[in-house]
Coordinates of C-alpha atoms in Angstrom, one line a residue:
X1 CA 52.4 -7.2 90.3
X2 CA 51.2 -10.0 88.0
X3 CA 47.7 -9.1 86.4
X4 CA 44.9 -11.7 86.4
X5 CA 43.3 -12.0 82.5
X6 CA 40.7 -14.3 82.7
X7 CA 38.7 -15.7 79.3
X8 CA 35.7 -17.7 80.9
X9 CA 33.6 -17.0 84.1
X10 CA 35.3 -20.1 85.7
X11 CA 38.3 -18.2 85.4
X12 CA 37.2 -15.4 87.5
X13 CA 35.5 -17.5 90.2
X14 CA 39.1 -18.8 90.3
X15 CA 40.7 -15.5 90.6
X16 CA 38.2 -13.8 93.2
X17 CA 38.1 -17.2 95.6
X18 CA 41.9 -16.8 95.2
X19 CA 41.7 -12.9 96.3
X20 CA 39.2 -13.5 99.1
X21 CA 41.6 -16.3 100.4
X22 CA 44.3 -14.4 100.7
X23 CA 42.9 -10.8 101.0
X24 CA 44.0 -9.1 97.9
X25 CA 41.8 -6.9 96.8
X26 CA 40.9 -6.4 92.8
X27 CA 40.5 -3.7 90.7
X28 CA 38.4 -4.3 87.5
X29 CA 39.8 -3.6 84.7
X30 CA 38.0 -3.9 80.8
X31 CA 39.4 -2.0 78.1
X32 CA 40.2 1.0 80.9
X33 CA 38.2 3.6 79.4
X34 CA 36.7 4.4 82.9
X35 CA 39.9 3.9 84.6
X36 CA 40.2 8.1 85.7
X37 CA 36.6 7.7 86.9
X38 CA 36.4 7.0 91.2
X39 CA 39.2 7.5 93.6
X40 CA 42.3 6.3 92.6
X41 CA 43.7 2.9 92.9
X42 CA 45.6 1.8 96.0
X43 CA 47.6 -1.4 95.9
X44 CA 44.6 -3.6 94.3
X45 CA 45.6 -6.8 92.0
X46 CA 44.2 -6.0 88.3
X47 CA 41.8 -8.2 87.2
X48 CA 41.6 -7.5 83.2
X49 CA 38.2 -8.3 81.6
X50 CA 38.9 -7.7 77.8
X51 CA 39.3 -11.7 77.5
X52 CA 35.6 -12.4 78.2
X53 CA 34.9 -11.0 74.5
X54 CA 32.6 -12.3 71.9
X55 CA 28.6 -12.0 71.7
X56 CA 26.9 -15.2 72.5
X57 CA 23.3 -14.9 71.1
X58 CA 21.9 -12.9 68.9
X59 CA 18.4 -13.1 67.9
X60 CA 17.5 -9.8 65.8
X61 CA 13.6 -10.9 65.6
X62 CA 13.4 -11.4 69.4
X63 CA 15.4 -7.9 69.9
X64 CA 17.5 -9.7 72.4
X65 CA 21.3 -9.6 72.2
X66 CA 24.0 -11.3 74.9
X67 CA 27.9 -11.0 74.9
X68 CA 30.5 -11.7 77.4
X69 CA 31.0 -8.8 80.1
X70 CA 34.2 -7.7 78.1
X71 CA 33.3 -7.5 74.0
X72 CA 34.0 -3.8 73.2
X73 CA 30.7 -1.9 72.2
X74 CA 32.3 -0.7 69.1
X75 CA 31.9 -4.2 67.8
X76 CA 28.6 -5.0 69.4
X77 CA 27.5 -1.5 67.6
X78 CA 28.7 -2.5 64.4
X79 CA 27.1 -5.7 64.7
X80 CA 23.4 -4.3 65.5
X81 CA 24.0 -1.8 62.6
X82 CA 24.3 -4.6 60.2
X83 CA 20.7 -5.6 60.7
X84 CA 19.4 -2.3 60.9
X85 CA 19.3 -2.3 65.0
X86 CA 21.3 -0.3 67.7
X87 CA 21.3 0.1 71.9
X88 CA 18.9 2.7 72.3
X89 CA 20.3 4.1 75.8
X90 CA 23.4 5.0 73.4
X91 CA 26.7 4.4 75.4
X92 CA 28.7 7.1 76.1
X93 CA 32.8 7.0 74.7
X94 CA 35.6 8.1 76.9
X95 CA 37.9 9.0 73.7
X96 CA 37.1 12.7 74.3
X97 CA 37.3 13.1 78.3
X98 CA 40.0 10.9 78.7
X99 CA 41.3 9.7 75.4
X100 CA 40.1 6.5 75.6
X101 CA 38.0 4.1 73.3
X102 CA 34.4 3.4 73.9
X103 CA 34.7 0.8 76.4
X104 CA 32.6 -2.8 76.9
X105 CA 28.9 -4.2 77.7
X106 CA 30.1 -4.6 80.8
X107 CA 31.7 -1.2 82.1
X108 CA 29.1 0.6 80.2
X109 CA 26.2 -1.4 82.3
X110 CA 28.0 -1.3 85.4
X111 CA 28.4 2.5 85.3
X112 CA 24.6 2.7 84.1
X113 CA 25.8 4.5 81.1
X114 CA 23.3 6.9 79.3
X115 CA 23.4 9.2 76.3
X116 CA 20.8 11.9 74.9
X117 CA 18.3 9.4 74.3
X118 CA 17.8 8.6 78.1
X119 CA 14.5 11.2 77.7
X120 CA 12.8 9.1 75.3
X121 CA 14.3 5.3 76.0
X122 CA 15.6 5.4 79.8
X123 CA 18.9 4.3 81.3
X124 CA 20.8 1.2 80.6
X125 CA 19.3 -0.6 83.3
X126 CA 16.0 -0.2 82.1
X127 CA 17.7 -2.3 78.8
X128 CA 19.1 -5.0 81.0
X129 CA 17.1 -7.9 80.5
X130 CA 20.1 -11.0 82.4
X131 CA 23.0 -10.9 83.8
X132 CA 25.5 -13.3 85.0
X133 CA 28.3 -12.2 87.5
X134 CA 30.8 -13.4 89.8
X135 CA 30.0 -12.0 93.5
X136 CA 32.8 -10.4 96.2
X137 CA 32.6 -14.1 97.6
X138 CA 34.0 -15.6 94.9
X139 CA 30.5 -17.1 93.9
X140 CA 28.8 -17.3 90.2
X141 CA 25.5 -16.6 90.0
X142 CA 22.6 -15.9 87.6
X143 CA 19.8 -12.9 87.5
X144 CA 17.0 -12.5 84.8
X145 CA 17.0 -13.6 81.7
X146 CA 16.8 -13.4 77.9
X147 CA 13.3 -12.5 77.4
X148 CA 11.7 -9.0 77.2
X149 CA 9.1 -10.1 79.9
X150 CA 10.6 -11.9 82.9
X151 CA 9.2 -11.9 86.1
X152 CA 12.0 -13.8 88.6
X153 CA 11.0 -11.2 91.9
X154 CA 13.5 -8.9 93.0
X155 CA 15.0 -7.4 90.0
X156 CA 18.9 -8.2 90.9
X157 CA 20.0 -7.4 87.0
X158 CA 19.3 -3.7 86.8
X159 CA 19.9 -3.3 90.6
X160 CA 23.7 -4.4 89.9
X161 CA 23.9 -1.4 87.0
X162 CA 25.8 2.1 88.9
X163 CA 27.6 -0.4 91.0
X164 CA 30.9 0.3 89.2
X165 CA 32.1 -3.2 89.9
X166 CA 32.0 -2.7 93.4
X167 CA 29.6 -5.5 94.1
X168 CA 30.1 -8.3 91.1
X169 CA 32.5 -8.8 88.6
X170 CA 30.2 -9.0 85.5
X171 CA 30.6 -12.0 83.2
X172 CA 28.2 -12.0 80.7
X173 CA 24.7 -9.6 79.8
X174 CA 21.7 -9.9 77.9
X175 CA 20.3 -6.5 76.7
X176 CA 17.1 -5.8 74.6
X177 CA 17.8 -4.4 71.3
X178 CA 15.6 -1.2 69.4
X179 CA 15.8 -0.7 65.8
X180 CA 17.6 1.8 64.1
X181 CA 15.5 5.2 63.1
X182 CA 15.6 4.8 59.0
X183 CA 15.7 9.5 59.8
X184 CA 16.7 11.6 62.2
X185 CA 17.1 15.3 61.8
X186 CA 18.1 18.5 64.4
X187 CA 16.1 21.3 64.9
X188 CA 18.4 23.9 66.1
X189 CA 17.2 27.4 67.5
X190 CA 20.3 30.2 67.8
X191 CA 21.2 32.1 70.5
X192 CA 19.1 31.4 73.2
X193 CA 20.3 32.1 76.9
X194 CA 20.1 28.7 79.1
X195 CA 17.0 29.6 81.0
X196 CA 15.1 30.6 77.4
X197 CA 16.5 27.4 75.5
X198 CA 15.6 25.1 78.6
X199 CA 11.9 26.6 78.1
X200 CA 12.2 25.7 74.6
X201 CA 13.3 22.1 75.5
X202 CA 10.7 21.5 77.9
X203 CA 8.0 23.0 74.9
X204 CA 9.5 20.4 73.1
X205 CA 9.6 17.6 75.3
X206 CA 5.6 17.9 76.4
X207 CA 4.6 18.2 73.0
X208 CA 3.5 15.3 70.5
X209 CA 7.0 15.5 68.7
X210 CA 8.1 12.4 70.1
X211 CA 11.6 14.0 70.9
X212 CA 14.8 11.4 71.3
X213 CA 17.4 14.1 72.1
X214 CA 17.6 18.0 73.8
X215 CA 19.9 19.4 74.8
X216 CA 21.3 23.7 74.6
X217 CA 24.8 24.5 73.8
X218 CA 25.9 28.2 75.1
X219 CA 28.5 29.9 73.3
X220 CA 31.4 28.9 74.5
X221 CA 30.4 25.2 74.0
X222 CA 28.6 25.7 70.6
X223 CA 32.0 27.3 69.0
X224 CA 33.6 24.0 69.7
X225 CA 31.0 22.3 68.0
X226 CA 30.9 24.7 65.0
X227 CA 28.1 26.9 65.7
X228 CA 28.2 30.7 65.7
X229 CA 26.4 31.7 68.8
X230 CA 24.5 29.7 71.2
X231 CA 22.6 26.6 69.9
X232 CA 19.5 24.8 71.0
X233 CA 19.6 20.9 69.7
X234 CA 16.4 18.4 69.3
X235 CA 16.2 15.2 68.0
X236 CA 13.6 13.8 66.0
X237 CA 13.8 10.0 64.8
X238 CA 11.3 7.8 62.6
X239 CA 10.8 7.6 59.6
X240 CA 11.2 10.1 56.9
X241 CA 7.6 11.5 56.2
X242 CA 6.9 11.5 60.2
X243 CA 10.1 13.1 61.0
X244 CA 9.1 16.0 58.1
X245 CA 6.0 16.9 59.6
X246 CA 6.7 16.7 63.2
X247 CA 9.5 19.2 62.4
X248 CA 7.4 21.6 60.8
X249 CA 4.9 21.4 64.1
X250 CA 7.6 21.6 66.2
X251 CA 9.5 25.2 64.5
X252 CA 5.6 26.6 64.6
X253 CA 5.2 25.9 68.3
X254 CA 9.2 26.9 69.3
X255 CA 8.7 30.0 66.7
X256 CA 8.1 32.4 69.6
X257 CA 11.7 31.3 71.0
X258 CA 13.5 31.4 67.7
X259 CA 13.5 30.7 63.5
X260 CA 14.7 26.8 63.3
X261 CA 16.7 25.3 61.0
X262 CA 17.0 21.8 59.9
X263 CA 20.5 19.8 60.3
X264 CA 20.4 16.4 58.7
X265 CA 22.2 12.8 57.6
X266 CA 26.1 12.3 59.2
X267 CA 26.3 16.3 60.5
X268 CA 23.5 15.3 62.4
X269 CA 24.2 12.0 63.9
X270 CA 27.9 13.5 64.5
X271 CA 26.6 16.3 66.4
X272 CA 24.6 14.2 68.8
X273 CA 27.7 11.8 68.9
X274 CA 29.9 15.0 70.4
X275 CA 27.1 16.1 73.1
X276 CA 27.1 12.6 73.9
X277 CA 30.7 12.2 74.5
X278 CA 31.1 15.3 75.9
X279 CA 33.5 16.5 73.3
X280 CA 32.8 20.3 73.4
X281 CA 34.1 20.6 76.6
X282 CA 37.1 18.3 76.8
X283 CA 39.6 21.4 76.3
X284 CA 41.9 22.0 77.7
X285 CA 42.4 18.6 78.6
X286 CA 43.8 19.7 82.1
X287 CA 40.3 21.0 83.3
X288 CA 37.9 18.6 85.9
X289 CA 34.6 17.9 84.4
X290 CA 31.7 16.9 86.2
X291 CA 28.3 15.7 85.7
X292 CA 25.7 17.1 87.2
X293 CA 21.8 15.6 87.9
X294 CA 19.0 17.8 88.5
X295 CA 15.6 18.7 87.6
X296 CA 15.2 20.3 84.1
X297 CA 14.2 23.7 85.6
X298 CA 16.9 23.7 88.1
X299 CA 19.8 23.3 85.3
X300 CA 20.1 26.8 84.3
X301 CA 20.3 28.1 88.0
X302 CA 23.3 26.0 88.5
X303 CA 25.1 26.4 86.1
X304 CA 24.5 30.4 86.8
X305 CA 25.4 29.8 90.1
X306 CA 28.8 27.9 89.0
X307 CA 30.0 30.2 86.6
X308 CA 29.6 33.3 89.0
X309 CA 31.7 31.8 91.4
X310 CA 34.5 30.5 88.9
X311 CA 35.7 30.1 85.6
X312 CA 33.4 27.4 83.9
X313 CA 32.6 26.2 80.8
X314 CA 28.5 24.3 80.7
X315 CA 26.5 22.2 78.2
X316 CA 22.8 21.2 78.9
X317 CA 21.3 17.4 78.0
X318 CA 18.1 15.7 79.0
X319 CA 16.3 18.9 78.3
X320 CA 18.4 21.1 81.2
X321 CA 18.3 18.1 83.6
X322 CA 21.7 17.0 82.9
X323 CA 24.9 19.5 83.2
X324 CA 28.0 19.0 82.2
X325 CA 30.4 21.7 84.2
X326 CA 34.1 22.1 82.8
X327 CA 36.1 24.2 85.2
X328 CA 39.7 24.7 86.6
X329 CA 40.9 21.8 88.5
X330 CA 42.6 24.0 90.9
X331 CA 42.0 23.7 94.5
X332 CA 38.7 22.0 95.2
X333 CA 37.9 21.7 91.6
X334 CA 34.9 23.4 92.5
X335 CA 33.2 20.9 94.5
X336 CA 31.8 23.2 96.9
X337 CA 30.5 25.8 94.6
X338 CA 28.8 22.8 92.8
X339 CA 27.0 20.9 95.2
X340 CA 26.3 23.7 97.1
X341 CA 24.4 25.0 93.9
X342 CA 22.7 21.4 93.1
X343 CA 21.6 21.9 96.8
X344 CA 20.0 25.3 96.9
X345 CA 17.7 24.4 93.6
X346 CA 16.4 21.2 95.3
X347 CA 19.3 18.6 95.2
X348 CA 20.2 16.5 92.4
X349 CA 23.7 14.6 92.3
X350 CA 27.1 15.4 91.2
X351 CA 29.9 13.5 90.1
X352 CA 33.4 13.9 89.0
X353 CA 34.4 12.6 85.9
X354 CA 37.8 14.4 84.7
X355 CA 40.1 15.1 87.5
X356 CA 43.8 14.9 88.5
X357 CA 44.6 11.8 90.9
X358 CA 45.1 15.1 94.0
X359 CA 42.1 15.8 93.1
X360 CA 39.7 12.7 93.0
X361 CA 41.7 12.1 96.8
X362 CA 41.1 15.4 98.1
X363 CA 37.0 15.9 96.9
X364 CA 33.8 12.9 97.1
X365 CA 34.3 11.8 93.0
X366 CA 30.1 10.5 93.7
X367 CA 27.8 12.5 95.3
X368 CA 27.6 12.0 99.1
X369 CA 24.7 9.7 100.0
X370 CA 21.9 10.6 103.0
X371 CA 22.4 8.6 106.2
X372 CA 19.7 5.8 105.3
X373 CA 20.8 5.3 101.4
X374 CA 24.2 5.1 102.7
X375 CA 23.4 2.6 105.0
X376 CA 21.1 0.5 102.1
X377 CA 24.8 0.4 100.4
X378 CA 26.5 -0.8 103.1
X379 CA 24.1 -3.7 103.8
X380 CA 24.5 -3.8 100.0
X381 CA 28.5 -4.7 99.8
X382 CA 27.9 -6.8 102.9
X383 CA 26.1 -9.2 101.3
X384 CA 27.8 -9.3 98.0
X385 CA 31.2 -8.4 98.7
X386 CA 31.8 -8.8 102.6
X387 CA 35.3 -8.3 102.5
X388 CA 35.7 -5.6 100.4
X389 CA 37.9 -6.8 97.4
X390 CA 36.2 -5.7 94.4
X391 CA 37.0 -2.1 93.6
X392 CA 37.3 -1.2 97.5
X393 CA 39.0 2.6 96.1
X394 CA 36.7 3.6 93.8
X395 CA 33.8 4.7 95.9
X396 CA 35.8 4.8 99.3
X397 CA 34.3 7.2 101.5
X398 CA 32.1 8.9 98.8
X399 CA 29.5 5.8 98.6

């Protein structure tokens, strides 16, 4: 089947008018670092965005940065660097799950990508200041624009971000910028048990410490990432002299937890890198991995509730909220003993984001919507993509 490669936003206008005319659907494709994320793809026509590359304003004053919908982060990364600036909501790479590269603007807005520093700075929509996109009707159109304040009514930019291209094929973004922190250092308590470290965390969080990162590796976890027993991470970012003394506050309040110590410079920013990325729970590379949303206080309890019922392997970000569940892929792949436990501690959502292809057919890869959400969606892809040809497997039936 002949893959469609377009380089401008006219050329995808082209190429969706030309799959809404004849009825062949698309499956978006960037640098494919998401590609084992959804249900798997049926007969769809690729439509490869890597050719919409290269950043198209860049004002470093103004914080504001655009780029075509298919420039790789890596370059967008090192070009922010370079002037002492960075995407805040910190992009998650695929290299470890699925040994993959980093990915684009586009795929990581799309898929509302968010690393440790969602606590402190919020998702990736709440960075999305534009975005120009190509609709399911083969129509280009315009939303917000390349100013910090924008008022334009109905906020279509950031309402786009978690569609996973089943709405618009993105062309182009404009996303606000953050400097870089000129410090950051860990404070890391030892062996702590999840419901003890997530105490900690919270401690943490409510305090004055201005905390960008927190997350709690148990033991199995913390081995891969070098630790001797259990570890409890947090982040502190600013600059030098603030980042010393808010330490030393924070070790005297979590003192009644555990002693802290200090981890600094590259071993720092490498370790924060891995919990981002997953990386201490990507082996054995055959195992399903799933993401897990809940309250903070409900983490622990799920996790217990997981590993009781099955072999599982857990890691803890966004102070507890956020659980990271690496377990055999076998049968259900333990879709019922997850949601069921995201369920009983007040609901949250779960998603599956390592699986065999048996697998992401057989289970819901996103968590099942209520009856009037579900419907919202539906009058959702009606609107922007009546006919169902962007990404139509990916969500099927789970969405």
């Amino acid at each position: 089947m002949m893959t469609l490669t377009p380089s401008s936003a006219t050329d995808v206008v082209a190429a969706v008018a030309e799959a809404v005319a004849t009825r062949a659907p698309l499956v978006l494709r960037g640098l494919s670092s998401k590609a084992g994320i959804g249900r798997p793809d049926g007969n769809e026509r690729p439509l490869f965005l890597a050719g919409l590359t290269g950043v198209t304003l860049y004002e470093p004053e103004e914080l504001v940065l655009s780029a075509r919908a298919g420039t790789p982060v890596a370059e967008i990364e090192a070009l922010l660097d370079a002037r002492g600036q960075e995407l805040a909501f910190e992009p998650m790479s695929f290299a470890a799950l699925h040994g993959t590269g980093q990915g684009t603007l586009g795929g990581a807005v799309m898929a509302n990508q968010s690393g440790p520093r969602r606590i402190k700075m919020g998702a990736a929509r709440d960075h999305v200041l534009g975005v120009e996109a190509v609709s399911g009707r083969g129509e280009l159109f315009k939303a917000g624009g390349r100013v910090v304040k924008n008022v334009t009514g109905y906020d279509l930019a950031k309402g786009l971000c978690g569609s996973w291209g089943t709405l618009a094929v993105a062309t182009e973004l404009t996303v606000k910028v953050l400097p870089k922190a000129e410090t950051a250092a860990t404070l890391i308590l030892s062996g702590l048990e999840p419901a003890a470290a997530v105490k900690a965390l919270s401690a943490a969080l409510g305090s004055p410490a201005d905390v960008s990162g927190a997350a709690h590796l148990p033991a199995a976890a913390a081995a891969r990432a070098g630790f001797p027993t259990a570890a409890t991470l947090i982040r502190l970012e600013g600059f030098e002299p603030s980042v010393a003394a808010r330490f030393e506050r924070l070790a005297a309040l979590l003192k009644p937890f555990a002693p802290a110590d200090r981890l600094d410079g590259e071993a720092s920013a490498a370790l924060w890198r891995a919990i981002r990325d997953v990386a201490p729970l990507a082996e054995p590379a055959d195992r399903a991995i799933w993401r897990v949303s809940v309250a903070p206080t409900a983490g622990p309890s799920v996790a217990a509730a997981v590993t009781a019922s099955r072999p599982a392997d857990v890691l803890f970000d966004w102070g507890g909220g956020l659980v990271w569940i690496a377990t055999e892929a076998a049968g259900d792949g333990g879709a019922a003993a997850i949601r069921s436990a995201v369920a009983a501690t007040g609901g949250g959502h779960a998603t599956l984001i390592r699986g065999p292809a048996a697998l992401r057919e057989s289970v819901p890869v996103f968590q099942p919507q209520p009856a009037a959400l579900a419907a919202l969606g539906r009058r959702l892809k009606a609107e922007f993509d009546p006919l169902g040809i962007l990404n139509p497997a990916r969500m099927a039936g789970d969405a």
